[in-house]
Coordinates of C-alpha atoms in Angstrom, one line a residue:
M1 CA -74.8 -120.0 -56.0
G2 CA -75.7 -118.2 -52.8
K3 CA -73.2 -116.6 -50.5
N4 CA -72.2 -119.3 -48.0
K5 CA -68.6 -118.5 -46.9
K6 CA -66.9 -115.3 -45.8
S7 CA -63.8 -114.6 -47.8
I8 CA -62.3 -111.5 -46.2
Y9 CA -61.6 -110.6 -42.6
V10 CA -60.8 -107.1 -41.4
V11 CA -58.9 -106.7 -38.1
V12 CA -58.9 -103.1 -36.8
H13 CA -57.6 -103.7 -33.3
G14 CA -55.6 -106.8 -32.9
H15 CA -52.0 -108.1 -32.7
Q16 CA -51.5 -107.0 -36.3
P17 CA -54.3 -105.0 -37.8
G18 CA -55.0 -105.5 -41.5
I19 CA -56.9 -107.5 -44.1
Y20 CA -56.9 -111.3 -44.0
Y21 CA -58.3 -113.8 -46.5
K22 CA -58.7 -116.8 -44.1
W23 CA -59.8 -117.2 -40.6
F24 CA -58.0 -120.3 -39.4
G25 CA -54.4 -121.4 -39.7
N26 CA -51.0 -119.7 -40.0
G27 CA -51.4 -116.1 -41.0
G28 CA -55.2 -116.1 -40.5
A29 CA -57.3 -113.5 -38.8
L30 CA -57.9 -115.7 -35.7
E31 CA -54.3 -115.4 -34.8
Q32 CA -54.6 -111.6 -34.7
I33 CA -57.4 -111.4 -32.2
D34 CA -56.7 -114.5 -30.0
N35 CA -56.0 -113.3 -26.5
F36 CA -56.2 -109.7 -27.6
S37 CA -58.3 -107.5 -25.2
N38 CA -61.0 -105.4 -26.8
A39 CA -60.2 -106.7 -30.3
I40 CA -62.2 -105.1 -33.2
Y41 CA -62.7 -107.3 -36.2
K42 CA -65.4 -108.6 -38.6
G43 CA -65.7 -111.1 -41.5
F44 CA -67.3 -110.3 -44.9
Y45 CA -68.4 -111.9 -48.1
S46 CA -66.8 -109.2 -50.2
K47 CA -64.5 -106.2 -50.2
E48 CA -67.4 -103.9 -50.8
E49 CA -69.1 -105.0 -47.6
A50 CA -65.9 -104.6 -45.7
A51 CA -65.4 -101.1 -47.1
R52 CA -69.0 -100.1 -46.1
W53 CA -68.3 -101.3 -42.6
L54 CA -65.0 -99.4 -42.3
K55 CA -66.7 -96.2 -43.5
E56 CA -69.1 -96.4 -40.6
L57 CA -66.3 -96.6 -38.0
D58 CA -65.0 -93.4 -36.3
T59 CA -61.8 -92.5 -38.1
Q60 CA -60.0 -92.3 -34.7
S61 CA -60.6 -96.1 -34.4
L62 CA -58.5 -96.9 -37.5
P63 CA -54.8 -97.3 -36.8
N64 CA -53.1 -94.8 -39.1
F65 CA -50.0 -97.1 -39.5
V66 CA -52.0 -99.6 -41.6
P67 CA -52.5 -98.1 -45.1
A68 CA -54.4 -101.2 -46.3
L69 CA -57.3 -100.4 -44.1
F70 CA -57.6 -96.9 -45.5
D71 CA -57.0 -98.1 -49.1
L72 CA -60.0 -100.5 -48.7
V73 CA -62.3 -97.5 -48.1
V74 CA -63.1 -96.3 -51.6
D75 CA -63.3 -92.5 -51.6
E76 CA -64.5 -91.1 -54.9
S77 CA -63.5 -87.5 -53.9
S78 CA -59.8 -88.6 -54.1
V79 CA -60.1 -89.6 -57.7
S80 CA -58.9 -87.3 -60.5
L81 CA -57.9 -84.6 -58.0
S82 CA -56.5 -82.2 -60.6
K83 CA -59.6 -82.3 -62.7
N84 CA -61.8 -81.7 -59.6
V85 CA -59.8 -78.7 -58.6
N86 CA -59.9 -77.2 -62.0
D87 CA -63.7 -77.8 -62.2
D88 CA -64.1 -76.1 -58.7
L89 CA -62.1 -73.1 -59.9
E90 CA -64.0 -72.8 -63.1
M91 CA -67.3 -72.8 -61.1
G92 CA -66.0 -69.8 -59.1
K93 CA -65.4 -71.8 -55.9
V94 CA -62.6 -71.0 -53.5
V95 CA -60.3 -74.0 -53.2
I96 CA -58.5 -74.4 -49.9
F97 CA -55.7 -77.0 -49.4
T98 CA -54.8 -77.6 -45.7
D99 CA -52.3 -79.6 -43.6
G100 CA -51.3 -79.8 -40.0
S101 CA -48.1 -81.1 -38.4
S102 CA -46.7 -81.6 -34.9
I103 CA -43.2 -82.5 -33.8
G104 CA -44.2 -85.0 -31.2
N105 CA -47.8 -85.5 -30.4
P106 CA -48.2 -83.4 -28.4
G107 CA -45.3 -81.1 -29.2
S108 CA -44.7 -77.9 -31.2
G109 CA -47.0 -77.8 -34.2
G110 CA -47.9 -75.9 -37.3
Y111 CA -50.5 -75.5 -40.0
G112 CA -50.2 -74.7 -43.7
V113 CA -52.9 -73.4 -46.0
V114 CA -53.0 -72.6 -49.7
L115 CA -56.0 -70.7 -51.0
R116 CA -56.9 -70.5 -54.7
Y117 CA -59.6 -68.5 -56.4
G118 CA -59.5 -67.9 -60.2
K119 CA -56.0 -66.8 -61.0
Y120 CA -55.2 -65.8 -57.4
R121 CA -53.2 -67.9 -54.9
K122 CA -52.3 -67.2 -51.3
E123 CA -50.3 -69.1 -48.7
I124 CA -50.8 -68.9 -44.9
S125 CA -49.0 -70.7 -42.1
G126 CA -48.5 -70.5 -38.3
G127 CA -47.8 -72.6 -35.3
Y128 CA -48.0 -73.2 -31.6
R129 CA -45.4 -74.2 -29.0
E130 CA -47.4 -77.2 -27.6
T131 CA -50.3 -78.8 -29.5
T132 CA -51.3 -82.0 -31.4
N133 CA -51.4 -83.0 -35.0
N134 CA -55.2 -83.3 -35.0
R135 CA -55.6 -79.8 -33.6
M136 CA -53.3 -78.4 -36.3
E137 CA -55.3 -80.2 -39.0
I138 CA -58.5 -78.5 -37.7
M139 CA -56.8 -75.1 -37.2
A140 CA -55.6 -75.1 -40.9
C141 CA -59.3 -75.4 -42.0
I142 CA -60.3 -72.6 -39.6
V143 CA -57.5 -70.3 -40.8
G144 CA -58.4 -71.0 -44.4
L145 CA -62.0 -70.1 -44.0
Q146 CA -61.2 -67.0 -41.8
A147 CA -59.2 -65.6 -44.8
L148 CA -62.4 -65.4 -46.9
K149 CA -63.5 -61.8 -47.3
R150 CA -67.1 -62.5 -48.2
I151 CA -69.6 -65.4 -48.1
S152 CA -68.2 -68.0 -50.4
Q153 CA -68.6 -71.4 -51.9
A154 CA -65.4 -73.2 -50.7
V155 CA -63.9 -76.7 -51.1
I156 CA -61.4 -77.8 -48.5
Y157 CA -58.9 -80.5 -49.5
S158 CA -57.3 -82.2 -46.5
D159 CA -55.4 -85.4 -46.0
S160 CA -56.8 -85.8 -42.5
R161 CA -59.6 -88.3 -42.5
Y162 CA -60.3 -87.2 -38.9
V163 CA -61.2 -83.7 -40.2
V164 CA -62.9 -84.7 -43.4
N165 CA -65.1 -87.5 -42.0
S166 CA -66.0 -85.4 -38.9
M167 CA -67.3 -82.6 -41.1
A168 CA -68.5 -84.4 -44.3
K169 CA -70.3 -87.2 -42.4
G170 CA -71.8 -84.9 -39.9
W171 CA -70.0 -86.3 -36.8
A172 CA -69.0 -82.9 -35.5
K173 CA -72.5 -81.6 -35.8
R174 CA -73.8 -84.7 -34.0
W175 CA -71.3 -84.2 -31.2
R176 CA -72.4 -80.6 -30.8
A177 CA -76.1 -81.6 -30.7
N178 CA -75.2 -84.2 -28.0
G179 CA -73.5 -81.7 -25.7
W180 CA -70.0 -82.6 -27.2
M181 CA -70.2 -86.2 -26.3
R182 CA -69.0 -88.7 -29.0
K183 CA -70.7 -91.5 -27.3
K184 CA -72.6 -91.9 -24.1
K185 CA -69.5 -92.0 -21.9
H186 CA -66.9 -90.5 -24.3
K187 CA -66.3 -86.8 -24.6
A188 CA -65.4 -85.3 -27.9
E189 CA -61.8 -83.9 -28.2
N190 CA -60.8 -80.5 -29.5
V191 CA -64.2 -79.0 -28.8
D192 CA -62.9 -75.4 -28.9
L193 CA -61.7 -75.8 -32.5
W194 CA -64.8 -77.7 -33.7
V195 CA -67.0 -74.9 -32.4
R196 CA -65.0 -72.4 -34.4
L197 CA -65.0 -74.5 -37.6
L198 CA -68.7 -75.3 -37.4
E199 CA -69.5 -71.6 -37.0
L200 CA -67.4 -70.7 -40.1
C201 CA -69.1 -73.5 -42.1
D202 CA -72.5 -72.0 -41.1
E203 CA -71.3 -68.7 -42.6
H204 CA -70.1 -70.2 -45.9
N205 CA -71.1 -73.1 -48.2
V206 CA -68.2 -75.5 -47.5
E207 CA -67.5 -78.9 -48.9
F208 CA -64.7 -81.2 -47.4
R209 CA -62.8 -83.6 -49.6
W210 CA -60.1 -86.1 -48.6
V211 CA -56.8 -86.1 -50.6
R212 CA -54.1 -88.7 -50.1
G213 CA -51.1 -87.2 -48.4
H214 CA -47.6 -87.4 -49.9
A215 CA -49.0 -88.6 -53.2
G216 CA -47.4 -86.0 -55.4
N217 CA -50.1 -83.3 -55.3
L218 CA -48.1 -80.1 -55.4
E219 CA -50.5 -78.0 -53.3
N220 CA -50.9 -80.7 -50.6
E221 CA -47.1 -81.1 -50.5
R222 CA -46.7 -77.3 -50.2
C223 CA -49.1 -77.2 -47.2
D224 CA -47.1 -79.9 -45.6
Q225 CA -43.9 -77.9 -46.1
L226 CA -45.5 -74.8 -44.6
A227 CA -46.8 -76.7 -41.6
Q228 CA -43.5 -78.3 -40.8
A229 CA -41.6 -75.1 -41.2
A230 CA -44.1 -73.3 -38.9
A231 CA -43.7 -76.0 -36.2
K232 CA -40.0 -75.4 -36.1
Q233 CA -40.1 -71.6 -35.6
E234 CA -38.9 -70.1 -32.3
D235 CA -41.1 -68.2 -29.8
L236 CA -44.3 -69.8 -31.0
P237 CA -47.5 -68.7 -29.3
I238 CA -49.6 -70.7 -26.8
D239 CA -52.4 -72.9 -28.1
E240 CA -54.8 -71.7 -25.4
G241 CA -57.3 -74.5 -26.0
F242 CA -54.7 -77.2 -25.5
E243 CA -52.5 -75.7 -22.7
T244 CA -55.1 -74.0 -20.6
G245 CA -57.9 -76.5 -20.9
E246 CA -60.3 -74.3 -22.8
T247 CA -61.9 -77.5 -24.2
N248 CA -62.9 -78.6 -20.7
S249 CA -64.3 -75.2 -20.0
L250 CA -66.5 -75.4 -23.1
L251 CA -67.7 -78.9 -22.0
S252 CA -68.7 -77.5 -18.6
L253 CA -71.0 -75.0 -20.4
F254 CA -72.9 -78.0 -21.7
G255 CA -73.2 -79.6 -18.3
V256 CA -70.5 -82.1 -18.9
S257 CA -68.0 -82.6 -16.2
D258 CA -64.4 -83.2 -17.2
K259 CA -64.2 -85.6 -14.2
E260 CA -66.7 -88.0 -15.6

């Protein structure tokens, strides 16, 4: 029999984002997009098709309070994490776990990093008085790579899909090539940090892998502890890019006005 009926509906922006298995009726997908401005949704014949569609969406479009949407996106790099890390270490790679946190968004924020190489292990943390969660996620990666003493093969494990997808799928490079525009009329955010991270990745051979946060991985949990503790410190320094508008200054260098 051929495919003749869609059996799964994904609502990304609607009254209640999620996965639905019927279109009409009580509890159907139609209820979630009816009279909802700028709804984002689509019907599919299979979960595999839905997962492929979700993977193509900008991570920032996915509401982070709907785990089912993230769970639908099969990510092989999150499978058998411990084995992957051990394999990385045996191959002589530097393994870098990262996490970022902010108390309020924006608010005071911190980052936590754990570096492992062979039998060596190092922790790094720091914070800023006013920043965002996404900026701290990127900063953690920057700090981890800056700690490398020589050109290295490195694997960064992060629970931020924003960071991992932007780097692993080439989004950040595409934004850079397009004068830091995500779309024709939408500027990229956190440009100052993406510039630094891309430069470091040009120096090293870096692979980004997503790891599920708060899922019992000891190093990821430790990074979270370091980030939260750093965000609570007193007399934190200024995040220049966030507080002084360095991002807008960088955009102007590429001929993009922050008033567009």
